[in-house]
PDB file of C-alpha atoms and ligand atoms in Angstrom:
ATOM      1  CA  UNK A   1       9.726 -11.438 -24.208  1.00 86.00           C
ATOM      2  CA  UNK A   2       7.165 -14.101 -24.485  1.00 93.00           C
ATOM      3  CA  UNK A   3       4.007 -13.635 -22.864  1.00 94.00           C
ATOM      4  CA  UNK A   4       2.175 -16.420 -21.293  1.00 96.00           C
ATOM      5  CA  UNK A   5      -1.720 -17.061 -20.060  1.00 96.00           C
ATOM      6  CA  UNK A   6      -1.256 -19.622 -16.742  1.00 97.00           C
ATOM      7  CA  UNK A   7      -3.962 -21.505 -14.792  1.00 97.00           C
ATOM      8  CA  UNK A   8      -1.458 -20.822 -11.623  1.00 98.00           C
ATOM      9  CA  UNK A   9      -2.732 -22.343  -8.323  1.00 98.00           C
ATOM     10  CA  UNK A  10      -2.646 -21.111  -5.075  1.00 98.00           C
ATOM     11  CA  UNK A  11      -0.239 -22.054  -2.632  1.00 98.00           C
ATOM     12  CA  UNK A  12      -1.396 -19.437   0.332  1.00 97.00           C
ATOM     13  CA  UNK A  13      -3.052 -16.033   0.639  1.00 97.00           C
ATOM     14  CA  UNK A  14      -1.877 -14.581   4.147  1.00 95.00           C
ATOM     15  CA  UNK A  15      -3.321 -11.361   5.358  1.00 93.00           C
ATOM     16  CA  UNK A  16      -0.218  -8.876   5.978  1.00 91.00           C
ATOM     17  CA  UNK A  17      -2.501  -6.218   7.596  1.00 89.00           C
ATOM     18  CA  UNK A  18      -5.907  -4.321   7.262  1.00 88.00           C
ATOM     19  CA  UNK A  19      -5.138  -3.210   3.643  1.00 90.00           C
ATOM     20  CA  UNK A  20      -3.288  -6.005   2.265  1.00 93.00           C
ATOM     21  CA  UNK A  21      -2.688  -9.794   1.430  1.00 96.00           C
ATOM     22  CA  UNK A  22       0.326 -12.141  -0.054  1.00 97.00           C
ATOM     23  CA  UNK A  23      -0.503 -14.153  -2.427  1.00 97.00           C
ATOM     24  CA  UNK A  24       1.460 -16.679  -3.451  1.00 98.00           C
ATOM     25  CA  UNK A  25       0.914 -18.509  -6.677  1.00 98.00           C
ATOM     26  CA  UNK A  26       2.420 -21.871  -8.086  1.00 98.00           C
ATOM     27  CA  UNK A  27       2.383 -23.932 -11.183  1.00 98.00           C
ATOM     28  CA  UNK A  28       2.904 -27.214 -12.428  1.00 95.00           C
ATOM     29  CA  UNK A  29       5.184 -26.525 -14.451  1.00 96.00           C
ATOM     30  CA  UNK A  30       8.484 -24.224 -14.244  1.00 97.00           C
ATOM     31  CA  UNK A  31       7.465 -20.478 -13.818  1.00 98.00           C
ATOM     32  CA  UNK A  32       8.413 -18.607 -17.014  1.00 97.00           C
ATOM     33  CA  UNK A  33      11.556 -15.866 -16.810  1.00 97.00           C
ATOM     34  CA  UNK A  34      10.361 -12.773 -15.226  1.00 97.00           C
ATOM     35  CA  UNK A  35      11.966  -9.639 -14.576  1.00 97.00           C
ATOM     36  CA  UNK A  36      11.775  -7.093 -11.806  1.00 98.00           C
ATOM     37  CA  UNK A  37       9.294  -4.468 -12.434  1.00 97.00           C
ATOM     38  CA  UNK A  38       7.386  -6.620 -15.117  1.00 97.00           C
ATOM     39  CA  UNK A  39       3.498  -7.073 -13.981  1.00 96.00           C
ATOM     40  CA  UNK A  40       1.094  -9.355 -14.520  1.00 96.00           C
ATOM     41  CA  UNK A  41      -2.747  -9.327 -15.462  1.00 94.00           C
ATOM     42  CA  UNK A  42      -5.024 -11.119 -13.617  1.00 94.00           C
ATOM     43  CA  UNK A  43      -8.130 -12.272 -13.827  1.00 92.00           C
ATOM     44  CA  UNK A  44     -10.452 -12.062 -11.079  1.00 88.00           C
ATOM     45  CA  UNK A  45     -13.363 -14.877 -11.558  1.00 84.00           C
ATOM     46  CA  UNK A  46     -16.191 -15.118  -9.345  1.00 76.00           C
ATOM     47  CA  UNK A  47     -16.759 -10.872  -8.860  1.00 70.00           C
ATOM     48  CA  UNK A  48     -19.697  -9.140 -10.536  1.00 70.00           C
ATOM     49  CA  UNK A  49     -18.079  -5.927 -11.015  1.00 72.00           C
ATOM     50  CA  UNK A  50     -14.664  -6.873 -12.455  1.00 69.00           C
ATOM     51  CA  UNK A  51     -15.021  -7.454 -15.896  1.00 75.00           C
ATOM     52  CA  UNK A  52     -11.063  -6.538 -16.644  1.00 82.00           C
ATOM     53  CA  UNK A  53      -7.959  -8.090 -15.589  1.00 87.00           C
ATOM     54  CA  UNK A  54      -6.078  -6.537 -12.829  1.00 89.00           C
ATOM     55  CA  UNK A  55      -2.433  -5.363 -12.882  1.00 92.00           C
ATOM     56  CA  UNK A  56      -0.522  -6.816 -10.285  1.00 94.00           C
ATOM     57  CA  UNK A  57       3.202  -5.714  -9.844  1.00 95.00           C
ATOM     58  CA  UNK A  58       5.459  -8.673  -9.468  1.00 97.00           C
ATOM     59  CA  UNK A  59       6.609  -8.984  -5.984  1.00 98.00           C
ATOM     60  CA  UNK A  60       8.474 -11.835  -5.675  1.00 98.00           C
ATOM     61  CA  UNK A  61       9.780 -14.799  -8.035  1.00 98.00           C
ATOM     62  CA  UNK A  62      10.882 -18.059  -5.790  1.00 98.00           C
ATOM     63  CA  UNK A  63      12.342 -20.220  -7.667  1.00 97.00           C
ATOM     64  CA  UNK A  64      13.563 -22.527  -5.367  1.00 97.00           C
ATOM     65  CA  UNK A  65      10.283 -23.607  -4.349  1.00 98.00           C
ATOM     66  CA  UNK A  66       8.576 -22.068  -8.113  1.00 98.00           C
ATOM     67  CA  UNK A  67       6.052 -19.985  -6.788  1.00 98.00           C
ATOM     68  CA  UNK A  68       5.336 -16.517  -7.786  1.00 98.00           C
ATOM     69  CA  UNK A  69       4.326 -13.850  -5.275  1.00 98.00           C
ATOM     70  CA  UNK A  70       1.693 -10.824  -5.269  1.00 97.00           C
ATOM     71  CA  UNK A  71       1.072  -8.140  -3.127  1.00 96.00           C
ATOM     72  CA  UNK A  72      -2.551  -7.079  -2.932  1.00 94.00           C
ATOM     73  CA  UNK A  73      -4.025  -4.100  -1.792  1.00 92.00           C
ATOM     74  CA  UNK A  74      -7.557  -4.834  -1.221  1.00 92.00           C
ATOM     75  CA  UNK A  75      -9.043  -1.547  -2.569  1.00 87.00           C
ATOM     76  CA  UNK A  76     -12.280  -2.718  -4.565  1.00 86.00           C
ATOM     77  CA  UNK A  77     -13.996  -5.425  -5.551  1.00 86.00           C
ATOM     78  CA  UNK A  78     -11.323  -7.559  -7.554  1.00 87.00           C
ATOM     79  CA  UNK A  79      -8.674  -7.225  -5.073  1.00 90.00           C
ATOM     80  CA  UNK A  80     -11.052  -8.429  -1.861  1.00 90.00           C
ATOM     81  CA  UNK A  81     -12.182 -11.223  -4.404  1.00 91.00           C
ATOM     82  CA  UNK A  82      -8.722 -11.970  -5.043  1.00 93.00           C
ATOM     83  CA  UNK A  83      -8.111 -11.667  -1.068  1.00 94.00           C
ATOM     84  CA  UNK A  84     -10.415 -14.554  -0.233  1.00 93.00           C
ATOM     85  CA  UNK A  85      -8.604 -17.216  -2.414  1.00 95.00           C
ATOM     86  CA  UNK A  86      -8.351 -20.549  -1.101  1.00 96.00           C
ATOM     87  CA  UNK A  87      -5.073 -22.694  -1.071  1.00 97.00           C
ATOM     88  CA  UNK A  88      -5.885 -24.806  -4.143  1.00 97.00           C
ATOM     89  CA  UNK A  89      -7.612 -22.482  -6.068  1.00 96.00           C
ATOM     90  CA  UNK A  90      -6.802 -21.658  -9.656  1.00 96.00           C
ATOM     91  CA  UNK A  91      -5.838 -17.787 -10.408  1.00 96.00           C
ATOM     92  CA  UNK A  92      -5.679 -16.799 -14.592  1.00 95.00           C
ATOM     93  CA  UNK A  93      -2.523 -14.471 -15.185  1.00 96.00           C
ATOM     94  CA  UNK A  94      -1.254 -13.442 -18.303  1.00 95.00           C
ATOM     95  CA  UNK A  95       2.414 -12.398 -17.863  1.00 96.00           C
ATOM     96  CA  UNK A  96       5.238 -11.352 -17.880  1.00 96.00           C
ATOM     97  CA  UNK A  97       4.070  -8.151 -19.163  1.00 95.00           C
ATOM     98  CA  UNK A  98       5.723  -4.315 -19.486  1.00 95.00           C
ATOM     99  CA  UNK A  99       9.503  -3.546 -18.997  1.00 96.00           C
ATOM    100  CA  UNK A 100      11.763  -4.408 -16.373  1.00 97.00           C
ATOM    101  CA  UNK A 101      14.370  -1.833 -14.249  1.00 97.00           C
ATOM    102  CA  UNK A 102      17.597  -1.514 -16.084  1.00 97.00           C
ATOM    103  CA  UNK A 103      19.949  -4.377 -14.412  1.00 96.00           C
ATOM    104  CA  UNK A 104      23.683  -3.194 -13.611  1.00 95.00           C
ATOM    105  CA  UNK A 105      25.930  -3.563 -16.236  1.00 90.00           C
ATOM    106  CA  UNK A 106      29.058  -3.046 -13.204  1.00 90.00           C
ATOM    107  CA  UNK A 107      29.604  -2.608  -9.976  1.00 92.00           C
ATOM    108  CA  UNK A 108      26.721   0.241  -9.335  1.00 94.00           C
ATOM    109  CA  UNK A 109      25.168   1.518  -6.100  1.00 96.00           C
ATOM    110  CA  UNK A 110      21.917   0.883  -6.047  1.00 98.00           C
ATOM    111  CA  UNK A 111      19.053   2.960  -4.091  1.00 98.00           C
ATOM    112  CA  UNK A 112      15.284   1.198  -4.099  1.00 98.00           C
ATOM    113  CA  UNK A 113      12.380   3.898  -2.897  1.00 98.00           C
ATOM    114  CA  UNK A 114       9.132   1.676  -2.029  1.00 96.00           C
ATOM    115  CA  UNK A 115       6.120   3.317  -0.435  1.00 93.00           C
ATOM    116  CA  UNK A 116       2.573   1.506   0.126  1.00 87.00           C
ATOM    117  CA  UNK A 117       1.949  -1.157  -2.116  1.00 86.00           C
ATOM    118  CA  UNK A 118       4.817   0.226  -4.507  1.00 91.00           C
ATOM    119  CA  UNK A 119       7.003  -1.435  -2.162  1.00 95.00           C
ATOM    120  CA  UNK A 120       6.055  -4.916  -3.972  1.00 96.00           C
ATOM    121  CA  UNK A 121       8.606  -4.650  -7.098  1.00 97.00           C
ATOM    122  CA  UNK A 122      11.606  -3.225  -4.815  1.00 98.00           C
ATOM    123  CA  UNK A 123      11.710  -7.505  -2.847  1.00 98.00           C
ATOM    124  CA  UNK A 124      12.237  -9.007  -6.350  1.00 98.00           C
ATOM    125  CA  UNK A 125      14.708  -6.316  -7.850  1.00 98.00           C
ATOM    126  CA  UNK A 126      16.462  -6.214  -4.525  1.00 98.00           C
ATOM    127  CA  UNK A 127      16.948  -9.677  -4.637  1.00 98.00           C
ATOM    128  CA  UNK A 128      18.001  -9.743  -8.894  1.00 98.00           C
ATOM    129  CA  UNK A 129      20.774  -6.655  -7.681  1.00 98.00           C
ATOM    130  CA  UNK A 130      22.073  -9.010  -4.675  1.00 97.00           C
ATOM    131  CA  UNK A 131      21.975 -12.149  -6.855  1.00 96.00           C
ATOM    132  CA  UNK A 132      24.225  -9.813  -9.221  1.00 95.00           C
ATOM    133  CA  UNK A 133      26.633  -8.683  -6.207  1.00 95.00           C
ATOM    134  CA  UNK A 134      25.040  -5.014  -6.224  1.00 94.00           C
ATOM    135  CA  UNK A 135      23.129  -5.630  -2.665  1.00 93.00           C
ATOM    136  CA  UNK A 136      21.369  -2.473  -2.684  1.00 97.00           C
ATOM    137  CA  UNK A 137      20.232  -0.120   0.062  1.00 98.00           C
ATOM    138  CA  UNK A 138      16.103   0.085   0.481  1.00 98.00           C
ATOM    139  CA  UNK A 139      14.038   3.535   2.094  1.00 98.00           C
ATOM    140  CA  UNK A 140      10.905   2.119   2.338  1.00 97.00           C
ATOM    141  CA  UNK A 141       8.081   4.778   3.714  1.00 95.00           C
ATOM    142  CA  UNK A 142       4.586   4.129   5.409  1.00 94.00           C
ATOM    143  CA  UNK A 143       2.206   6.246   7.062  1.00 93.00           C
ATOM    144  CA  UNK A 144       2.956   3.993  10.557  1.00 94.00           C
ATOM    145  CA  UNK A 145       4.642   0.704  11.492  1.00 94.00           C
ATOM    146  CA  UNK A 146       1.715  -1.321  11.165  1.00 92.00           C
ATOM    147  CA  UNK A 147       1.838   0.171   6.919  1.00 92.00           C
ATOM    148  CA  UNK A 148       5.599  -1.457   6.712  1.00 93.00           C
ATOM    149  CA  UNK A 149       5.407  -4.099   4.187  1.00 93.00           C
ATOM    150  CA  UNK A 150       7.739  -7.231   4.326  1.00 94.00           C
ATOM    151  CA  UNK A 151      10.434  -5.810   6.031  1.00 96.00           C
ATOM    152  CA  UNK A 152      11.561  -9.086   7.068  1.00 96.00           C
ATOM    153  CA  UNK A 153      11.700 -10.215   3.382  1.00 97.00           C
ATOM    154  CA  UNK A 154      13.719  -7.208   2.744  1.00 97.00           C
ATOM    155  CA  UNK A 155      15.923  -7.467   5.408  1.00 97.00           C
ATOM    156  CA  UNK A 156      18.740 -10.130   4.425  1.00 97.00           C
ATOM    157  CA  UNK A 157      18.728  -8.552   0.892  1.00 97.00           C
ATOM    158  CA  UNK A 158      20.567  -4.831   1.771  1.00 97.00           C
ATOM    159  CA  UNK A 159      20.592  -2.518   4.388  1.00 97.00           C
ATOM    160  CA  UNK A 160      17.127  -1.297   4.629  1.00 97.00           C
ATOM    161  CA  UNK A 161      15.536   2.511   6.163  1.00 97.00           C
ATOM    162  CA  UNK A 162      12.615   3.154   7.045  1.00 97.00           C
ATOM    163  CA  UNK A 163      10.122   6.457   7.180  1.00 97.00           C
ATOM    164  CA  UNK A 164       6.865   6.752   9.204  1.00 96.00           C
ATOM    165  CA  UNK A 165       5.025   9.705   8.320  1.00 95.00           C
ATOM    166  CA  UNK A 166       3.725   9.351  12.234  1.00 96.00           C
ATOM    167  CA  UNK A 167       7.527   8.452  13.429  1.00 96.00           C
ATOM    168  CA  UNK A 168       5.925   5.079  14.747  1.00 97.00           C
ATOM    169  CA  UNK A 169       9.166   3.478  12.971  1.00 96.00           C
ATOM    170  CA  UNK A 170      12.201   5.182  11.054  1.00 96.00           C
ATOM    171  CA  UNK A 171      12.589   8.410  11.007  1.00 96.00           C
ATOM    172  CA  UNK A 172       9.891  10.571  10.925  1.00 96.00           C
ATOM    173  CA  UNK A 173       8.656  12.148   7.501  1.00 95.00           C
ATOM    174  CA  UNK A 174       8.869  11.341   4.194  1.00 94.00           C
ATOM    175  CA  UNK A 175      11.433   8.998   2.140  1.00 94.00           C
ATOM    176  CA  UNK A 176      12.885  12.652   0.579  1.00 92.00           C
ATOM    177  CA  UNK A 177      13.859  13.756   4.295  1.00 91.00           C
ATOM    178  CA  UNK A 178      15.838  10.814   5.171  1.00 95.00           C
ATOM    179  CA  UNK A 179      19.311  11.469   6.452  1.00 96.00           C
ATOM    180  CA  UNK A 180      20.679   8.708   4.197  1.00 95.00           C
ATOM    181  CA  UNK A 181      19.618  10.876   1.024  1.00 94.00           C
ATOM    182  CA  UNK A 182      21.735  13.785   2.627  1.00 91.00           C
ATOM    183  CA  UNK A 183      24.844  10.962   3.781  1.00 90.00           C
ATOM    184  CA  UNK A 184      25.471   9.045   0.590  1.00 94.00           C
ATOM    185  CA  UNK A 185      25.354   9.147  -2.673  1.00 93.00           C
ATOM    186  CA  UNK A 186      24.120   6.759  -5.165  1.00 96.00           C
ATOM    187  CA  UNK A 187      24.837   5.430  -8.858  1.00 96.00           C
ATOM    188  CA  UNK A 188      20.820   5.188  -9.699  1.00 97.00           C
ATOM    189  CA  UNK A 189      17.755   5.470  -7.755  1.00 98.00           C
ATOM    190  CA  UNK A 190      14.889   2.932  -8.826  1.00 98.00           C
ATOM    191  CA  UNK A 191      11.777   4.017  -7.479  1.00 97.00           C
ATOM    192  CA  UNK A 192       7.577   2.859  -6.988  1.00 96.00           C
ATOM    193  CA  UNK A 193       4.935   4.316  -4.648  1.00 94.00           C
ATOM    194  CA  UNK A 194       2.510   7.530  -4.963  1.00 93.00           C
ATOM    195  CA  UNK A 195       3.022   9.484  -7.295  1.00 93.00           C
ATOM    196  CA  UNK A 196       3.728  12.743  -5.105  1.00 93.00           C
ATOM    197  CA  UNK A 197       6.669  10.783  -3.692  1.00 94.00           C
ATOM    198  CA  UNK A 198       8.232   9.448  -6.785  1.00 95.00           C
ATOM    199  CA  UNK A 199       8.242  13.344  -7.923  1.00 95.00           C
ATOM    200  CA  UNK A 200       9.697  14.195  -5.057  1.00 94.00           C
ATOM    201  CA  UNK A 201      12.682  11.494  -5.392  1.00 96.00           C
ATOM    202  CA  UNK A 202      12.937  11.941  -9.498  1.00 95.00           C
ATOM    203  CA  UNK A 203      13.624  15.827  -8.170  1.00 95.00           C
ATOM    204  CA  UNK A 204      16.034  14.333  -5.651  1.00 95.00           C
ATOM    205  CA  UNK A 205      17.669  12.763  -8.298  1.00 96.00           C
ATOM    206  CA  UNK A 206      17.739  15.510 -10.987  1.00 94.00           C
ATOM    207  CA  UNK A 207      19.398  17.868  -8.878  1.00 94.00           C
ATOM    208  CA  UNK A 208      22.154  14.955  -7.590  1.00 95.00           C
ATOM    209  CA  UNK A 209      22.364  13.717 -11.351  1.00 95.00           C
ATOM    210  CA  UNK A 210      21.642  10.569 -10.324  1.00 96.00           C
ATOM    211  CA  UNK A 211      20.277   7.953 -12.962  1.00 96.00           C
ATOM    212  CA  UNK A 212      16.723   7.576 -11.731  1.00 97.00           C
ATOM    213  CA  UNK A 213      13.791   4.766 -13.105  1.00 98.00           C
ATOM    214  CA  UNK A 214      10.187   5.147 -11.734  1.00 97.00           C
ATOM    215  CA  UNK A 215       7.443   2.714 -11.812  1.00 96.00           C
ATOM    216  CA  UNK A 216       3.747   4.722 -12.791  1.00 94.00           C
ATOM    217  CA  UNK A 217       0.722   3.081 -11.737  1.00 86.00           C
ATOM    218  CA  UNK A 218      -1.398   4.792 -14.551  1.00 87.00           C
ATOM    219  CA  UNK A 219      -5.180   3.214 -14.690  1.00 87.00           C
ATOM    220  CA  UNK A 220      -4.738   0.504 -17.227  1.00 86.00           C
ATOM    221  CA  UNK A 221      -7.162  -1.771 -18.518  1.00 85.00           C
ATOM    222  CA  UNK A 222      -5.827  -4.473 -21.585  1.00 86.00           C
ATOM    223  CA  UNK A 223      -2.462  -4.403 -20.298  1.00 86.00           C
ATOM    224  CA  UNK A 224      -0.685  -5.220 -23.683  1.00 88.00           C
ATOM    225  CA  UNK A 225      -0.965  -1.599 -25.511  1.00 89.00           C
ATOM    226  CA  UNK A 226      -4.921  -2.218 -27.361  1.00 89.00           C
ATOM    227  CA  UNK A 227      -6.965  -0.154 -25.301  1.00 89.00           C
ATOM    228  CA  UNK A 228      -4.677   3.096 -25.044  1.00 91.00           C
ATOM    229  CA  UNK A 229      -6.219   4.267 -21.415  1.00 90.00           C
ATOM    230  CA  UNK A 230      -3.081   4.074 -20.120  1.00 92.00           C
ATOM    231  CA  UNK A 231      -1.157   6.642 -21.965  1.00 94.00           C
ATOM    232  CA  UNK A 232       1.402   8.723 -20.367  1.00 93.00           C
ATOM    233  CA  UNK A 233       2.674  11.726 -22.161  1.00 92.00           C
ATOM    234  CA  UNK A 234       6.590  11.928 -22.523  1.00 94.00           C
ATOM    235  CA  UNK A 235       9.804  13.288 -24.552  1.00 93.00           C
ATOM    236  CA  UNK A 236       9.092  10.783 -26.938  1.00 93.00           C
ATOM    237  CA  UNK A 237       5.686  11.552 -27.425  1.00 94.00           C
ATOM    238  CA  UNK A 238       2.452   9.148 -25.916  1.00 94.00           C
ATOM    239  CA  UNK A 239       3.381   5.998 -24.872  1.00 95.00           C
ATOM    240  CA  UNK A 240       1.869   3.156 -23.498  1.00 93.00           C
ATOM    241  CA  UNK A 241       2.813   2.470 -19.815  1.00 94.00           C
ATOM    242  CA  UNK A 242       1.459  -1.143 -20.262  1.00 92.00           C
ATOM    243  CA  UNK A 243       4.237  -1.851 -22.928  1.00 94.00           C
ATOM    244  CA  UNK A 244       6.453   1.067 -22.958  1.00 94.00           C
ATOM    245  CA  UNK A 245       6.624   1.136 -19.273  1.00 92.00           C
ATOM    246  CA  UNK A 246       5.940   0.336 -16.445  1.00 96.00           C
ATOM    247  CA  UNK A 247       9.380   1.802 -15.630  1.00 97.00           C
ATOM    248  CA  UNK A 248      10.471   4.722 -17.337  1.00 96.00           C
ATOM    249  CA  UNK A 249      14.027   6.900 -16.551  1.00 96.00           C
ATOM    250  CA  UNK A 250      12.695  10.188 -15.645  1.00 96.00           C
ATOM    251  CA  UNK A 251      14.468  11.809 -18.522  1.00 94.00           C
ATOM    252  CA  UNK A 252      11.384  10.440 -20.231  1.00 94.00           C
ATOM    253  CA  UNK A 253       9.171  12.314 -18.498  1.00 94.00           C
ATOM    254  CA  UNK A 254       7.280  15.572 -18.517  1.00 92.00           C
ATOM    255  CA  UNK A 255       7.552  16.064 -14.751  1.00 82.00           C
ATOM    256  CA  UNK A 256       8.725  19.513 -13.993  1.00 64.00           C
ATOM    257  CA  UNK A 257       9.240  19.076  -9.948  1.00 51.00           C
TER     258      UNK A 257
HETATM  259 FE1  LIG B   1      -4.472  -0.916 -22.585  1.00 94.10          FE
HETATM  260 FE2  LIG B   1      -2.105   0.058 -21.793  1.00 94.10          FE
HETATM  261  S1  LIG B   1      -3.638  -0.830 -20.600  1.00 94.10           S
HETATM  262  S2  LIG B   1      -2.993   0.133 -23.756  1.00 94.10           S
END
C-alpha cells in the first residue's frame, strides 16, 4: 500500500478528558485509502525531547467531510505537544502504515474489545464492518465512566457494552467477565488495549475457537521496519510489528495464557 508524508492541518483538538484529546486532521487534498488498524507516524515539531515520530493508531477516517481523526493520550512530552495544537496548524504524518484487521469475506459476527486508548482503532473498523453489513457488537472497558472513550461515536455503529473496573458504568470488572462473552458466541474477536487484557481475550478465544486478531502496542521508533526495536517474537520467527503487524491473529503468537 502506498505510503504517504502529508502536511495535514488541523481542523480541532478537543479535550475528551484528563488523559486524552481528539484530534482531528484535514487536508487539501483527498485523504489517501486507509484501513482499520493501520497507524500513522507523526511528527511532533516544536518539543525538545521528541526527536522520533509518534505512532498514532487510526481512529477515525471521515470522508464525508475528509478529515482524519486521532486519539491522543497525553502521556509525555510529544503527546501534550501534540495536545496543544491550534485549529490551523500543520501536523507531519507519514501514513498509512502497518496492516489492517482482516475484513469479512461473508456474513461474519463480529466482536471489537477496546480498552483505554486501544479503543481508538475499534470507531473506524466498526464503522468499515457496518459499511460492509457486519454491524458488529463493541465491549469497551475503562477503569470508570469518566475513562469511556467516544461512546457516542460508537453508539449508532453496533450494539455496544461496557465494563468499569469501579462499576461506575457497565458491568463491573473486566471485558473477560462480561455476561455477553458467556451469552453469545462470535465468528472472530478483533481486539486493542493492555496487553494483560488482550491475553486474557486471545485465551477467551482459544478455548471458544474463535478467530481472534490483536493489535500490540510494542515501543516502536522508525515505524517502517529500519530500526528493528519493535520486534515481537512469533511462530514465524521475529517480526516487525511496524510492518508485519500491528495486528496479528493470535495463532501467530507465543502467548501461552
Ligand atoms: Fe522500527 Fe518497527 S519501529 S522496525
Amino acid at each position: 500500500m502506498k505510503k504517504f508524508c502529508l502536511d495535514l492541518t488541523v481542523v480541532s483538538v478537543s479535550k475528551i478528558n484528563d488523559r486524552y484529546v481528539l484530534i482531528k486532521l484535514t487536508h487539501n487534498e483527498e485523504l489517501p485509502q486507509m484501513e482499520p488498524g493501520q497507524f500513522v507516524e507523526v511528527r511532533v515539531d516544536g518539543s525538545p525531547t521528541t526527536f522520533l515520530r509518534r505512532p498514532i493508531s487510526i481512529n477515525f477516517v471521515d470522508r464525508k467531510n475528509n478529515q482524519l481523526w486521532l486519539l491522543v493520550a497525553t502521556v509525555g512530552d510529544g503527546t501534550h505537544k501534540m495536545a496543544q495544537l491550534k485549529e490551523g496548524e500543520i501536523l507531519n504524518c507519514v501514513l498509512p502504515l502497518g496492516k489492517s484487521f482482516t475484513m469479512p469475506q461473508q456474513q461474519e459476527k463480529y466482536l471489537l474489545v477496546g480498552g483505554g486508548v486501544g479503543t481508538a482503532p475499534m470507531l473506524y473498523l466498526g464503522e468499515q464492518l457496518k459499511k460492509m453489513g457486519c454491524a458488529p457488537t463493541f465491549l469497551l472497558g475503562a477503569r470508570s465512566q469518566k475513562d469511556l472513550l467516544e461512546l457516542d461515536y460508537f453508539e449508532p455503529l453496533g450494539r455496544l457494552f461496557v465494563t468499569t473496573e469501579d462499576g461506575t458504568a457497565g458491568e463491573k470488572g473486566f471485558v473477560t467477565n462480561h455476561s455477553i462473552l458467556q451469552n453469545e458466541t462470535f465468528d472472530r474477536i478483533c481486539v486493542c488495549g493492555p496487553t494483560p487484557m488482550m491475553k486474557a481475550v486471545a485465551q477467551y478465544a482459544r478455548q471458544k475457537n474463535i478467530e481472534c486478531e490483536v493489535s500490540l502496542e510494542n515501543m516502536m521508533a522508525c515505524g517502517v521496519g529500519a530500526c528493528l526495536c519493535c520486534v515481537e517474537k512469533t511462530t514465524e520467527g521475529n517480526l516487525c510489528v511496524c510492518t508485519d503487524g500491528p495486528v496479528f491473529n493470535i495463532k501467530q503468537l507465543l502467548w501461552q495464557s
